[in-house]
Amino acid sequence: MPQTSIGQMNMMRDTHETFTGNKALQIEEALIFETGRVEVTGVDVDEPVTEETRLGGLERHAPIGLPGLSEPETMRHYLRLSQKNYSIDTGLFSLGSCTMKHNPRLNERMARLPGIGDIHPLQPVQSVQGALELMDTLAHWLMTLTGMAGVALSPKAGAHGELCGMMAIKAAIAAKGEQASRTVVLVPDSAHGTNPATAALIGFSVKPVPARADGTVDPEEVRKLAGPEMAAIMLTNPNTCGLFEKDVVEIADILHEAGAYFYCDGANFNAIVGKARPGDLGVDAMHINLHKTFSTPHGGGGPGSGPVVLSERLAPFAPLPFVKRGKQGYALIEHAGNAGDAKPFGRITAFHGQMGMYVRALSYMLSHGADGLRQASEDAVLNANYVRAGLADLISLPFGNRPCMHEVLFDDTWLKDTGLTTLDFAKALIDEGYHPMTVYFPLVVHGAMLVEPTESESKASLDLFIATLRDLAISIRAGERERFTGAPYHAPRRRLDETRAARSPVLRWQPPEPIKVAAE
Amino acid sequence: MTTRYTKDHEYIRVEGDTGTVGITDYAQAQLGDVVFVDLPEVGKAIEKGKEAAVVESVKAASEIYAPVSGEVIAINEKLPDAPTFVNEDPAGAGWFLKLRIKDASELDALMSEADYKAYLETIS
């Protein structure tokens, strides 16, 4: 068979354009406003008997233009949309810093048990003792795994957890009467963007800490910045370069001597569960992404959940509500007046947090056991290192070819003089059927590609992924630019014009022109 | 007329006590396609090293720091509608703002064109 280039293949496909625009099972799905019609309705309901409204003249009189669709039209529309999705259930999802690991079906089964799935947050406390016990048990294991004295379960996701932890720190500073002077939060260059945003949101000023040549934070830099105005540091460990901050204990000691607190961004806790306890490293507050480390769904699949563990110094400031075990069973403390010696800084959620995620996280913990959780961390680290070792001869590593934690960071030094970018490489990966890795983050290296395979992948799956990346890299070395500059070729949409989308976005849907019936 | 440079890749072109501030060609290349520019109000006093403007590209949002202290006496009114100027002609039509320089001695701490070129050699 003669060799065909991608360009020729593309031309061939263009000659096979279909009448519908569909490509076999790849349906060119219209918007629901284009499928449905305003003048029809898919349901048959009686016109309501006109009664006096209680809207005080605010009721609408003009039609609002919602499309009417039949049930089969509705089903097809949403099913087809769902089939355009890439998910962890579709394939390997190497998005670094996101921990796209398998969501065990057992967790889903547990969350749907009627005693859990059918309860309501406003039910009398005596009728949901089991749910409160579950929250208390989850809290116990989160504190045990992290070596911390307290936990606030209610934050709804990682950044919300950061906010909760930093508000606890702010409350502790205020309790010492230092709120006017302790106003500076240190944030390393490699931090998640949410860290400085969180600190700034609650009125701290942010000072960056530069990374040293090996990608980690230098305790001497922290020492230089430490002082009576320092409130806290927000440090991710392992950091976003996939490296363990080896001087973390020394950094914690410097902070504590200066009267400041250590906030640890726990987004990467999945690398160290069962191996190290943040409490032993001097951490004062750390959020735990249940939707990463403890396998609950995230992205489109389900709400996040970001409990925050707190050191003895901060535990009294944990927000309301919290579960307390008493003689009469479990109680939910909803008001500061009932909090005893605790000094809750307030409340950050209307109800009690993501109950469904608590169930799934506890199901994951109990089904894995201590040894299983440790092995999950070890396998996550092993898999990332397997990817590193499989690619190190072709794709550049900014901090040298040395062991990483649960994710491996590449940069674009290897693309120098090819005229191609990290983005081109990532787009070509879409054609190969993979969701690309995280690109251009962290910002501390040029043209970053951050790969987190997670422990969910088998050796065969990793081998195919590595072989695919190698094939792409070799293709670049061979000068096959077209495979990249025009990618993706096979996705429902080709390369999007991100610049135009940002410069002149079309934010309002316009009805299409009516179809003209051609006179034959 | 001389042009001085910062390590953050801003330039200031000095004419008398007026300085025209923008970002260098290297900076625009690093940022990629610029999609949005946020400029300060005329009359605002800005301090050396503090935020003077914000530039947003498809890759990132970055602060533009004032190379020296001074009062904003003009802004490039065309830039918000035509941020492409920053990519196409950073030293010309892509200028950000003009400052009345408060203390000309602050210019001495900035790099000359030759120094800046040498600096670029060390980081690329």
XYZ file of C-alpha atoms in Angstrom:
644
model
C 0.000 0.000 0.000
C 1.456 3.397 -0.907
C 2.242 5.730 1.968
C -0.213 8.595 2.349
C 0.555 11.722 4.304
C -1.894 13.173 6.771
C -2.546 15.999 4.337
C -3.495 13.572 1.581
C -5.680 11.630 3.988
C -7.432 14.815 4.898
C -8.082 15.609 1.266
C -9.401 12.110 0.762
C -11.814 12.596 3.607
C -12.981 15.885 2.181
C -14.026 14.050 -0.973
C -16.107 11.762 1.236
C -18.176 14.501 2.776
C -21.621 13.308 3.720
C -24.966 14.923 2.969
C -25.918 15.207 6.665
C -22.533 16.359 7.891
C -22.538 13.280 10.134
C -19.570 10.940 9.974
C -21.178 7.558 10.659
C -21.738 7.470 14.416
C -20.153 10.890 14.841
C -23.346 12.930 14.678
C -23.220 16.630 13.834
C -25.552 17.495 16.675
C -27.628 20.660 16.399
C -28.297 22.889 19.382
C -31.495 22.133 21.229
C -32.913 25.468 20.039
C -32.329 24.329 16.474
C -33.772 20.846 16.989
C -36.882 22.018 18.785
C -39.377 24.590 17.613
C -40.932 27.332 19.646
C -44.402 26.761 18.189
C -44.645 23.094 19.190
C -44.629 21.294 22.492
C -43.547 17.799 23.362
C -45.914 17.377 26.281
C -49.687 17.534 26.516
C -50.751 19.403 29.627
C -54.010 21.163 30.333
C -53.961 24.923 30.263
C -54.052 26.009 33.899
C -57.356 27.419 35.131
C -56.721 31.137 35.271
C -56.574 32.348 38.811
C -55.471 35.599 40.263
C -51.661 35.615 40.249
C -49.627 36.548 43.271
C -46.746 37.911 41.217
C -47.758 41.534 41.695
C -47.600 42.375 38.007
C -44.242 40.694 37.433
C -45.691 37.802 35.409
C -44.539 37.445 31.806
C -47.056 37.865 29.045
C -44.856 37.374 26.006
C -43.653 33.914 24.996
C -40.101 33.242 26.208
C -39.046 31.259 23.156
C -38.229 27.877 24.655
C -38.090 25.086 22.071
C -40.601 22.257 22.250
C -39.251 18.762 21.722
C -40.789 15.319 21.800
C -39.446 12.792 24.270
C -37.452 10.851 21.631
C -35.941 14.104 20.322
C -34.943 15.072 23.849
C -33.485 11.650 24.622
C -31.446 11.608 21.431
C -30.110 15.120 21.937
C -28.757 14.498 25.407
C -27.551 10.974 24.705
C -25.597 12.203 21.668
C -24.096 15.040 23.686
C -23.048 12.572 26.374
C -21.342 10.467 23.698
C -19.156 13.413 22.707
C -17.707 13.479 26.197
C -14.270 12.155 27.082
C -14.238 10.710 30.565
C -12.204 8.446 32.789
C -14.699 5.727 31.834
C -13.774 6.308 28.161
C -10.007 6.158 28.409
C -6.746 7.147 30.071
C -7.039 10.729 31.286
C -3.538 12.034 31.970
C -4.544 15.536 33.044
C -1.803 16.472 35.514
C -2.685 17.992 38.880
C -6.264 16.716 38.456
C -5.997 13.045 39.514
C -8.461 11.652 37.004
C -8.628 8.223 38.558
C -11.259 5.514 38.356
C -14.432 6.077 40.359
C -15.187 2.609 41.773
C -18.719 1.351 41.078
C -18.918 0.117 44.668
C -18.895 3.761 45.813
C -21.839 4.505 43.535
C -23.742 1.511 44.875
C -23.210 2.673 48.461
C -24.276 6.248 47.703
C -27.536 4.955 46.255
C -28.555 2.880 49.286
C -32.017 4.173 50.229
C -30.968 5.009 53.795
C -28.356 7.345 52.309
C -29.750 8.374 48.943
C -33.226 9.289 50.188
C -32.420 11.430 53.230
C -32.817 15.205 53.433
C -30.609 17.737 55.227
C -33.600 19.163 57.095
C -34.706 15.809 58.536
C -34.804 15.583 62.349
C -31.336 14.687 63.604
C -32.672 11.652 65.478
C -33.806 10.143 62.158
C -30.376 10.447 60.443
C -28.079 9.088 63.157
C -26.501 6.699 60.650
C -25.594 9.524 58.294
C -24.037 11.520 61.136
C -22.107 8.453 62.267
C -20.832 8.090 58.702
C -19.626 11.707 58.738
C -17.969 11.150 62.111
C -16.264 7.975 60.852
C -15.032 9.737 57.718
C -13.731 12.598 59.875
C -11.915 10.079 62.074
C -10.127 8.439 59.147
C -9.224 11.751 57.513
C -7.639 12.884 60.786
C -5.916 9.520 61.224
C -4.459 9.468 57.714
C -3.188 13.031 58.033
C -2.165 13.018 61.708
C -4.246 16.116 62.406
C -6.409 17.122 65.392
C -9.542 18.414 63.684
C -11.430 18.466 60.412
C -14.020 20.678 58.741
C -16.007 18.477 56.372
C -18.266 21.046 54.761
C -16.118 22.782 52.062
C -17.411 21.947 48.604
C -14.154 21.598 46.658
C -10.421 22.255 46.777
C -10.460 26.041 46.464
C -13.354 26.252 48.913
C -11.280 24.135 51.287
C -8.359 26.536 50.879
C -10.675 29.398 51.734
C -11.923 27.552 54.820
C -8.390 26.725 55.995
C -7.142 30.272 55.455
C -10.196 31.681 57.253
C -9.358 29.421 60.209
C -5.804 30.815 60.121
C -7.170 34.351 59.956
C -9.441 33.639 62.938
C -6.510 32.232 64.929
C -4.431 35.334 64.152
C -7.327 37.579 65.184
C -7.729 35.603 68.435
C -4.138 36.566 69.262
C -4.879 40.213 68.425
C -2.413 40.216 65.525
C -4.873 40.790 62.664
C -3.562 44.298 61.940
C 0.094 43.252 61.653
C 0.095 39.698 60.240
C -1.070 40.358 56.711
C 1.393 38.657 54.363
C 0.965 35.202 52.844
C 3.890 33.560 51.028
C 3.048 31.598 47.886
C 5.682 29.739 45.838
C 5.897 30.335 42.077
C 4.733 26.807 41.300
C 1.491 27.099 43.318
C -1.970 26.429 41.973
C -3.486 29.777 40.944
C -6.185 29.309 43.549
C -3.623 29.771 46.368
C -2.809 33.457 45.824
C -6.448 34.051 44.836
C -7.647 32.616 48.155
C -5.200 34.658 50.196
C -6.089 37.855 48.328
C -9.831 37.209 48.600
C -9.749 37.355 52.388
C -7.543 40.421 52.534
C -4.004 39.079 52.799
C -1.276 40.451 50.584
C 0.622 37.841 48.617
C 4.419 37.577 48.336
C 5.861 35.111 45.832
C 8.652 32.712 46.805
C 10.838 31.811 43.807
C 11.594 28.150 43.111
C 15.242 27.127 43.200
C 16.949 25.335 40.322
C 15.669 21.892 41.348
C 12.012 23.016 41.288
C 11.455 23.077 45.056
C 11.219 25.828 47.659
C 14.445 26.907 49.361
C 13.975 27.270 53.150
C 16.539 30.092 53.100
C 14.196 32.135 50.867
C 11.399 31.549 53.383
C 13.706 32.553 56.236
C 14.508 35.830 54.478
C 10.803 36.644 54.211
C 9.779 35.424 57.681
C 8.808 38.045 60.234
C 6.070 39.465 62.407
C 3.998 40.466 59.362
C 3.914 36.918 57.953
C 0.566 35.175 58.442
C 1.146 31.924 56.585
C 2.700 30.106 53.675
C 0.577 28.187 51.182
C 2.694 25.307 49.959
C 1.690 22.344 47.814
C 3.403 19.099 48.680
C 4.186 17.192 46.542
C 4.373 20.346 44.452
C 2.969 20.981 40.979
C 6.279 19.968 39.400
C 5.568 16.482 40.756
C 8.405 16.842 43.275
C 8.355 16.280 47.023
C 9.314 19.420 48.956
C 12.112 17.770 50.886
C 12.723 20.716 53.212
C 9.104 20.887 54.286
C 9.838 20.282 57.988
C 12.482 23.005 58.082
C 10.083 25.393 56.333
C 7.379 24.557 58.894
C 9.815 25.234 61.756
C 10.811 28.619 60.306
C 7.129 29.587 60.021
C 6.213 28.436 63.493
C 9.192 30.239 65.058
C 7.982 33.405 63.320
C 4.467 32.880 64.726
C 2.967 32.064 61.321
C 0.921 29.118 60.059
C 1.555 26.462 57.446
C -1.258 25.922 54.947
C -0.617 22.887 52.772
C -2.482 22.585 49.477
C -3.473 18.920 49.699
C -4.420 18.521 46.033
C -1.573 16.045 45.655
C -2.189 14.107 48.866
C -2.874 11.045 46.694
C 0.900 10.640 46.293
C 1.611 10.229 50.002
C -1.428 8.599 51.674
C -0.161 5.905 54.023
C 3.437 7.050 53.458
C 3.645 10.395 55.286
C 1.265 12.286 57.561
C 1.021 16.050 56.955
C 0.610 16.542 60.720
C 4.116 15.117 61.208
C 5.452 17.554 58.607
C 4.278 20.576 60.589
C 1.161 21.375 58.564
C -1.506 23.497 60.302
C -4.269 23.227 57.720
C -4.703 21.175 54.559
C -7.651 20.536 52.295
C -8.201 17.069 50.936
C -9.827 16.715 47.538
C -12.125 13.749 48.100
C -12.736 13.960 44.339
C -9.072 13.302 43.677
C -7.401 11.300 46.415
C -10.499 9.415 47.542
C -11.875 8.598 44.085
C -15.183 10.467 44.114
C -16.258 11.700 40.669
C -15.306 15.117 39.389
C -15.475 17.216 36.303
C -18.945 16.768 34.869
C -19.476 13.646 36.956
C -20.218 15.026 40.349
C -19.636 17.801 42.822
C -16.226 18.141 44.428
C -15.688 17.914 48.148
C -12.802 19.492 50.006
C -12.682 18.745 53.745
C -9.944 20.599 55.628
C -7.871 18.952 58.335
C -6.609 21.257 61.065
C -3.782 21.161 63.597
C -4.438 21.446 67.317
C -3.795 25.201 67.089
C -6.468 25.695 64.443
C -9.040 22.989 65.237
C -11.100 25.184 67.623
C -11.766 27.631 64.770
C -13.355 25.054 62.423
C -16.584 26.352 60.877
C -20.130 25.275 61.663
C -21.803 22.872 61.345
C -19.990 19.865 62.774
C -20.953 16.473 64.151
C -20.442 15.748 67.828
C -20.889 12.413 69.528
C -22.755 12.593 72.846
C -24.573 10.356 75.291
C -27.778 10.636 73.256
C -26.114 9.698 69.993
C -24.799 12.118 67.361
C -25.641 15.797 67.374
C -25.151 18.356 64.651
C -23.735 21.569 66.104
C -25.319 24.377 64.071
C -24.790 27.430 66.304
C -21.740 28.960 67.980
C -23.683 29.012 71.262
C -23.747 25.186 71.300
C -20.113 24.796 70.281
C -18.731 24.539 73.834
C -15.072 25.571 74.012
C -14.744 25.773 70.231
C -14.642 29.184 68.520
C -16.028 28.491 65.025
C -15.165 31.285 62.586
C -18.622 31.043 61.052
C -20.278 28.965 58.400
C -19.269 28.497 54.775
C -22.045 26.234 53.471
C -25.810 26.386 53.865
C -26.032 22.707 54.829
C -23.527 20.054 55.843
C -21.424 19.594 52.715
C -21.443 16.926 49.998
C -22.998 13.973 51.804
C -22.960 11.816 48.660
C -19.206 12.335 48.362
C -18.635 11.480 52.032
C -20.282 8.125 51.385
C -18.180 7.431 48.306
C -14.926 8.495 49.987
C -15.587 6.325 53.032
C -16.537 3.425 50.781
C -13.198 3.842 48.978
C -11.251 3.987 52.251
C -12.939 0.998 53.863
C -12.793 -1.166 50.743
C -9.079 -0.451 50.277
C -8.002 -0.615 53.895
C -4.791 0.951 55.172
C -2.604 -1.335 53.065
C -4.692 -0.703 49.957
C -4.559 3.068 50.357
C -0.791 2.919 50.746
C -0.518 0.736 47.657
C -2.708 3.134 45.652
C -0.224 5.939 46.462
C 2.740 3.741 45.628
C 1.199 2.648 42.326
C 0.333 6.237 41.396
C 3.984 7.197 41.916
C 5.230 4.066 40.152
C 3.022 4.726 37.112
C 4.193 8.342 36.791
C 7.797 7.180 36.963
C 7.085 4.476 34.390
C 5.853 7.175 31.996
C 8.912 9.309 32.808
C 11.338 6.457 32.170
C 9.536 5.546 28.956
C 9.876 9.029 27.495
C 12.991 10.564 29.065
C 15.178 9.882 25.994
C 12.805 11.835 23.707
C 10.970 14.469 25.749
C 12.811 16.946 27.953
C 12.533 16.960 31.750
C 13.175 20.440 33.211
C 14.702 19.185 36.464
C 16.647 16.260 35.062
C 15.775 12.604 34.785
C 15.176 11.882 38.448
C 12.315 10.184 40.304
C 9.080 12.142 40.497
C 6.010 11.674 42.643
C 2.513 10.938 41.252
C 2.942 13.141 38.163
C 5.760 13.877 35.775
C 6.533 17.311 34.359
C 8.036 17.772 30.892
C 8.940 21.074 29.227
C 9.351 22.178 25.602
C 13.162 22.337 25.370
C 12.988 19.264 23.102
C 10.741 21.185 20.683
C 13.251 24.006 20.247
C 13.977 24.660 16.571
C 11.138 22.385 15.398
C 8.732 25.310 15.011
C 6.175 23.265 16.922
C 4.761 23.954 20.358
C 3.415 22.066 23.339
C -0.065 22.974 22.092
C 0.552 21.334 18.689
C 1.741 18.179 20.440
C -1.325 18.124 22.698
C -3.693 18.626 19.767
C -2.130 15.687 17.913
C -2.771 13.551 20.996
C -6.500 14.223 20.542
C -6.322 12.559 17.129
C -4.841 9.509 18.823
C -7.930 9.253 21.039
C -6.451 10.607 24.266
C -7.452 13.575 26.342
C -4.242 15.657 26.404
C -2.204 16.111 29.542
C -2.220 19.449 31.380
C -0.317 21.968 29.242
C 1.321 25.307 30.091
C 0.957 24.652 33.834
C 2.835 24.985 36.112
C 4.150 28.314 34.845
C 7.613 27.824 36.355
C 8.779 25.833 33.335
C 8.467 26.748 29.650
C 5.776 25.001 27.614
C 4.913 22.613 30.454
C 3.299 19.219 29.930
C 2.166 17.677 33.198
C 1.220 13.994 33.047
C -0.588 12.211 35.874
C -1.478 8.676 34.825
C -2.867 7.668 38.274
C -2.832 4.162 39.731
C -5.933 3.201 37.720
C -3.980 2.320 34.570
C -2.689 -1.165 33.834
C 0.793 -1.748 32.448
C -0.717 -2.487 29.024
C -2.606 0.815 29.073
C 0.527 2.734 30.079
C 2.576 0.948 27.426
C 0.148 2.000 24.693
C 0.084 5.587 25.995
C 3.893 5.760 26.109
C 4.163 4.184 22.651
C 1.715 6.787 21.308
C 3.677 9.689 22.794
C 6.906 8.175 21.446
C 5.407 7.827 17.985
C 4.360 11.493 18.074
C 7.777 12.599 19.348
C 9.612 10.577 16.674
C 7.290 12.031 14.068
C 8.302 15.528 15.199
C 11.985 14.606 14.962
C 11.370 13.307 11.444
C 9.996 16.730 10.493
C 6.397 15.631 9.936
C 5.023 19.030 10.845
C 1.640 18.607 9.217
C 0.577 15.906 11.653
C 0.774 18.608 14.335
C 0.119 22.018 12.817
C -3.298 20.956 11.494
C -4.291 18.738 14.434
C -6.818 17.674 15.455
C -7.896 16.161 12.133
C -10.352 13.611 13.484
C -12.181 15.493 16.247
C -15.729 16.779 15.666
C -14.168 20.248 15.362
C -10.731 21.094 14.009
C -8.283 23.511 15.691
C -10.284 26.292 17.293
C -9.233 29.913 16.838
C -8.630 30.673 20.502
C -7.465 34.197 19.761
C -10.584 35.176 17.868
C -12.757 33.431 20.440
C -11.194 35.609 23.135
C -11.019 38.826 21.114
C -14.500 38.773 19.657
C -16.553 36.174 21.460
C -20.101 35.487 20.271
C -21.962 35.251 23.530
C -25.563 35.168 22.342
C -27.182 32.513 20.216
C -28.784 33.776 17.024
C -31.569 31.808 15.359
C -30.390 30.302 12.076
C -31.784 31.567 8.779
C -34.909 29.638 7.801
C -34.099 26.823 5.390
C -34.827 27.906 1.834
C -36.598 25.267 -0.210
C -34.871 25.206 -3.563
C -37.111 25.459 -6.611
C -36.281 22.578 -8.847
C 15.675 59.946 23.034
C 16.749 56.772 24.808
C 14.985 53.548 25.615
C 15.531 51.644 28.850
C 14.419 48.138 29.772
C 13.307 46.198 32.878
C 13.950 42.574 33.759
C 10.185 42.047 33.444
C 10.441 43.002 29.764
C 8.850 46.431 29.838
C 10.476 49.265 27.921
C 10.338 52.988 28.578
C 11.215 55.362 25.757
C 12.322 58.644 27.277
C 11.769 62.033 25.630
C 12.504 64.888 28.046
C 10.506 64.206 31.194
C 8.041 61.952 29.353
C 8.382 58.175 29.095
C 6.394 55.897 26.765
C 5.864 52.453 28.329
C 5.190 49.175 26.548
C 6.360 45.581 26.456
C 9.274 44.282 24.439
C 9.168 42.090 21.369
C 10.465 39.209 23.486
C 7.572 39.692 25.939
C 4.910 39.696 23.237
C 6.391 36.558 21.696
C 6.320 34.820 25.086
C 2.748 35.904 25.774
C 1.365 34.805 22.439
C -1.706 36.437 20.917
C -2.784 39.323 23.121
C -6.559 39.474 23.509
C -7.153 42.153 26.104
C -5.364 45.145 27.594
C -6.471 46.979 30.727
C -4.996 50.469 31.010
C -4.967 52.872 33.966
C -6.779 56.193 34.018
C -5.017 59.338 32.860
C -3.894 61.321 35.891
C -3.166 58.308 38.028
C 0.108 58.365 39.941
C 1.914 55.047 39.705
C 4.902 53.835 41.595
C 7.994 52.143 40.202
C 7.575 48.359 40.232
C 3.852 48.523 40.928
C 1.099 47.416 38.557
C 0.492 49.913 35.759
C -1.600 47.835 33.338
C -2.769 44.286 32.705
C -2.264 42.363 29.491
C -4.111 39.167 28.736
C -3.107 36.678 26.055
C -4.514 33.311 25.053
C -1.968 31.802 27.428
C -1.960 34.001 30.516
C -2.861 37.279 32.164
C 0.146 39.346 33.207
C 0.698 42.565 35.054
C 2.705 45.327 33.443
C 4.803 47.091 36.059
C 5.789 50.730 35.947
C 9.515 50.932 35.048
C 9.743 54.208 37.005
C 7.378 56.271 39.146
C 5.292 58.989 37.567
C 1.905 60.300 36.561
C -0.030 58.785 33.661
C -0.445 61.583 31.113
C -1.755 59.522 28.176
C -2.911 56.008 27.387
C -3.063 54.254 24.040
C -6.817 54.592 23.473
C -6.663 52.330 20.419
C -5.269 49.361 22.336
C -8.437 48.036 24.020
C -10.089 47.671 20.606
C -6.968 46.551 18.783
C -4.832 44.476 21.155
C -3.159 42.951 18.062
C -0.911 46.051 17.996
C 0.947 44.628 20.999
C 1.949 41.582 18.939
C 2.450 43.336 15.611
C 4.310 46.451 16.689
C 5.159 46.370 20.413
C 7.679 49.196 20.192
C 5.428 51.397 18.034
C 1.626 51.244 17.746
C 1.493 48.751 20.633
C 2.573 51.237 23.327
C 0.581 51.191 26.576
C 0.899 54.543 28.303
C 2.914 57.725 28.687
C 4.260 58.791 32.066
C 5.506 62.119 33.369
C 8.652 60.812 34.999
C 8.865 61.820 38.639
C 12.529 61.110 39.286
C 14.810 60.723 36.270
C 17.475 59.082 38.418
C 15.263 55.973 38.632
C 16.068 55.412 34.953
C 19.700 54.702 35.830
C 18.749 51.398 37.468
C 17.187 50.139 34.220
C 18.984 48.334 31.413
C 20.238 49.900 28.199
C 19.341 48.222 24.915
C 22.698 46.430 24.824
C 22.321 45.293 28.445
C 18.811 44.021 27.719
C 20.005 42.077 24.679
C 22.705 40.494 26.803
C 20.107 39.723 29.478
C 17.908 37.952 26.911
C 20.893 35.789 25.967
C 21.108 34.568 29.562
C 17.458 33.537 29.843
C 16.665 31.986 26.466
